[in-house]
Short mmCIF file of C-alpha atoms in Angstrom, two decimals:
data_model
loop_
_atom_site.label_atom_id
_atom_site.label_comp_id
_atom_site.label_asym_id
_atom_site.label_seq_id
_atom_site.Cartn_x
_atom_site.Cartn_y
_atom_site.Cartn_z
CA MET A 1428 15.83 17.13 16.96
CA LEU A 1429 15.30 15.63 20.40
CA ASP A 1430 17.95 17.97 21.80
CA ARG A 1431 16.04 20.94 20.37
CA LEU A 1432 12.82 19.72 21.97
CA VAL A 1433 14.53 19.29 25.35
CA GLU A 1434 16.26 22.69 25.12
CA GLY A 1435 12.93 24.27 24.17
CA GLY A 1436 11.21 22.70 27.16
CA LEU A 1437 8.71 20.68 25.13
CA ILE A 1438 9.95 17.39 26.55
CA THR A 1439 12.37 16.28 29.27
CA ALA A 1440 15.66 14.46 28.75
CA VAL A 1441 14.05 11.26 30.06
CA GLN A 1442 11.18 11.66 27.59
CA ALA A 1443 13.67 12.24 24.77
CA GLU A 1444 15.41 8.97 25.59
CA ARG A 1445 12.07 7.17 25.74
CA ALA A 1446 11.07 8.65 22.36
CA ALA A 1447 14.35 7.54 20.78
CA VAL A 1448 13.83 3.96 21.98
CA HIS A 1449 10.20 3.99 20.83
CA ALA A 1450 11.12 5.32 17.37
CA GLN A 1451 13.89 2.75 16.94
CA ARG A 1452 11.69 -0.12 18.11
CA LEU A 1453 8.90 0.80 15.68
CA GLY A 1454 11.19 1.89 12.85
CA GLU A 1455 9.48 5.28 12.92
CA ARG A 1456 10.72 8.84 12.88
CA ILE A 1457 11.25 10.83 16.08
CA GLU A 1458 8.36 13.22 15.35
CA GLU A 1459 5.89 10.34 15.33
CA ALA A 1460 7.36 8.83 18.51
CA VAL A 1461 7.04 12.14 20.36
CA LEU A 1462 3.41 12.51 19.27
CA ASP A 1463 2.63 8.88 20.13
CA LEU A 1464 4.09 9.02 23.62
CA PHE A 1465 3.44 12.46 25.01
CA GLN A 1466 0.56 14.90 25.41
CA LEU A 1467 2.02 17.29 22.89
CA SER A 1468 -0.19 18.48 20.06
CA GLU A 1469 0.94 18.17 16.49
CA ALA A 1470 0.47 21.93 15.99
CA ASP A 1471 2.69 22.72 19.01
CA LEU A 1472 5.39 20.33 17.82
CA LEU A 1473 5.35 21.64 14.24
CA LYS A 1474 5.22 25.28 15.35
CA PHE A 1475 8.23 24.79 17.61
CA LEU A 1476 10.24 22.91 14.99
CA ALA A 1477 9.33 25.36 12.22
CA GLY A 1478 10.51 28.23 14.43
CA SER A 1479 13.67 26.34 15.21
CA PHE A 1480 14.37 25.73 11.50
CA ARG A 1481 13.08 29.17 10.44
CA THR A 1482 10.45 27.86 8.08
CA LYS A 1483 6.67 27.54 7.88
CA TYR A 1484 4.66 24.46 8.72
CA VAL A 1485 1.45 22.80 7.64
CA THR A 1486 -0.71 20.57 9.86
CA THR A 1487 -2.10 17.17 8.99
CA GLU A 1488 -5.63 18.55 9.14
CA ARG A 1489 -4.76 21.27 6.63
CA LEU A 1490 -3.07 18.78 4.29
CA ALA A 1491 -6.01 16.41 4.57
CA THR A 1492 -8.37 19.06 3.23
CA ALA A 1493 -6.00 20.53 0.63
CA ARG A 1494 -6.81 20.13 -3.05
CA VAL A 1495 -3.68 19.50 -5.08
CA GLU A 1496 -3.85 19.90 -8.85
CA PRO A 1497 -3.06 16.70 -10.79
CA ALA A 1498 -0.35 18.55 -12.76
CA THR A 1499 1.30 19.57 -9.48
CA VAL A 1500 1.21 16.00 -8.16
CA ARG A 1501 2.94 14.80 -11.34
CA MET A 1502 5.83 17.21 -10.79
CA VAL A 1503 7.38 14.84 -8.25
CA PRO A 1504 7.51 11.13 -9.13
CA ARG A 1505 5.97 8.71 -6.67
CA LYS A 1506 9.26 6.90 -5.98
CA LEU A 1507 10.94 10.18 -5.03
CA ALA A 1508 7.95 11.20 -2.89
CA GLU A 1509 8.07 7.91 -0.99
CA ARG A 1510 11.85 7.65 -0.71
CA MET A 1511 12.47 11.24 0.37
CA LEU A 1512 9.16 11.90 2.21
CA VAL A 1513 8.22 14.88 0.08
CA PHE A 1514 4.99 15.89 -1.62
CA PRO A 1515 4.25 18.81 -3.97
CA ILE A 1516 1.26 20.82 -2.78
CA LEU A 1517 1.17 24.04 -4.78
CA PHE A 1518 2.77 25.31 -7.99
CA GLU A 1519 2.75 28.97 -8.97
CA PRO A 1520 3.19 29.08 -12.77
CA LYS A 1521 4.09 32.80 -12.90
CA THR A 1522 7.00 32.48 -10.48
CA ARG A 1523 7.60 28.76 -11.17
CA ASP A 1524 7.72 28.20 -7.39
CA LEU A 1525 6.82 24.75 -6.13
CA SER A 1526 5.70 24.42 -2.51
CA ILE A 1527 6.41 21.05 -0.95
CA ALA A 1528 5.48 19.38 2.32
CA THR A 1529 8.26 17.40 4.03
CA PRO A 1530 9.56 16.66 7.52
CA ASP A 1531 13.13 17.14 6.22
CA VAL A 1532 13.26 20.91 5.84
CA THR A 1533 17.06 21.10 6.16
CA ASN A 1534 17.85 18.45 3.53
CA ILE A 1535 19.53 20.50 0.78
CA SER A 1536 19.97 17.50 -1.55
CA LEU A 1537 16.23 16.85 -1.32
CA LEU A 1538 15.50 20.43 -2.40
CA ARG A 1539 17.93 20.20 -5.31
CA GLU A 1540 16.49 16.89 -6.48
CA VAL A 1541 12.90 18.17 -6.27
CA GLN A 1542 13.87 21.32 -8.14
CA MET A 1543 15.63 19.29 -10.83
CA VAL A 1544 12.86 16.72 -11.45
CA SER A 1545 10.03 19.24 -11.22
CA GLY A 1546 11.56 21.93 -13.39
CA ALA A 1547 10.62 24.52 -10.76
CA ARG A 1548 12.70 27.69 -10.54
CA SER A 1549 12.44 27.65 -6.75
CA VAL A 1550 11.15 25.34 -4.04
CA THR A 1551 9.35 26.53 -0.92
CA VAL A 1552 9.50 24.09 1.97
CA LEU A 1553 6.72 23.60 4.50
CA LEU A 1554 7.42 21.43 7.53
CA ALA A 1555 4.93 18.58 7.81
CA ARG A 1556 4.53 15.51 9.94
CA PRO A 1557 6.01 12.35 8.31
CA ALA A 1558 2.70 10.47 8.59
CA ALA A 1559 0.92 13.32 6.81
CA VAL A 1560 3.33 13.21 3.87
CA ARG A 1561 2.85 9.44 3.62
CA ALA A 1562 -0.92 10.00 3.69
CA LEU A 1563 -0.64 12.50 0.83
CA VAL A 1564 1.22 9.90 -1.22
CA ARG A 1565 -1.50 7.32 -0.56
CA LYS A 1566 -4.30 9.80 -1.21
CA TYR A 1567 -3.02 11.07 -4.54
CA PHE A 1568 -1.02 8.17 -5.98
CA ASP A 1569 -3.23 5.31 -4.71
CA ASN A 1570 -6.52 7.24 -4.71
CA ASP A 1571 -6.89 6.21 -1.05
CA LEU A 1572 -9.68 8.44 0.22
CA ARG A 1573 -9.14 7.23 3.79
CA ALA A 1574 -5.39 7.88 3.91
CA PHE A 1575 -5.75 10.66 6.49
CA GLY A 1576 -8.31 8.82 8.61
CA ILE A 1577 -5.65 6.76 10.35
CA ILE A 1578 -3.52 9.56 11.77
CA GLY A 1579 -4.25 12.36 14.16
CA ALA A 1580 -2.64 15.10 16.19
CA VAL A 1581 -2.03 12.94 19.25
CA GLY A 1582 -2.54 9.42 17.97
CA GLN A 1583 -6.28 9.93 17.48
CA PRO A 1584 -7.95 9.48 14.09
CA ILE A 1585 -9.05 12.65 12.36
CA GLU A 1586 -12.75 12.73 11.57
CA LEU A 1587 -13.05 14.23 8.11
CA GLU A 1588 -15.55 14.47 5.34
CA LEU A 1589 -13.61 13.02 2.47
CA ASP A 1590 -13.73 14.61 -0.96
CA PRO A 1591 -14.35 11.85 -3.50
CA SER A 1592 -12.00 13.53 -6.01
CA PRO A 1593 -8.53 13.74 -4.43
CA ALA A 1594 -7.12 15.41 -7.53
CA GLY A 1595 -9.58 18.31 -7.31
CA GLY A 1596 -8.86 22.06 -7.47
CA THR A 1597 -6.39 24.00 -5.37
CA GLU A 1598 -7.08 25.07 -1.86
#
């Protein structure tokens, strides 16, 4: 991923090396290290990576305000969501398509496992920041209404009005 960011001109080779060291030191993913260290917006990073992987993306702010149906949340067990960094965000009953948010858009085994446990006919992948997926898990499985308040686009907290019912209607 760092090579793609360097080739795309988003960061320099020196910055890529710095990000790799930072991620390893903190035990964090590269995406988070890049956002922590450099003046690169989350939207710019996700847009670039989504284009590179030929997929769509969803920002932390959008996920923070999304309303995921309780039945959709239950389609992916918590342990799988935490282990594989994946969260179900929308299910279309007519087509049986499940849309998921994950930073691992190229992980074919992840898609197969989600499809198998959810019973979905197909899975649509949306690229999301790792911290945002973790926040979704906390918001919906732990009922943590402040889960998104600790992350932001460039290391700054997002100021949001929190909905007291995290399992509310769809967006």
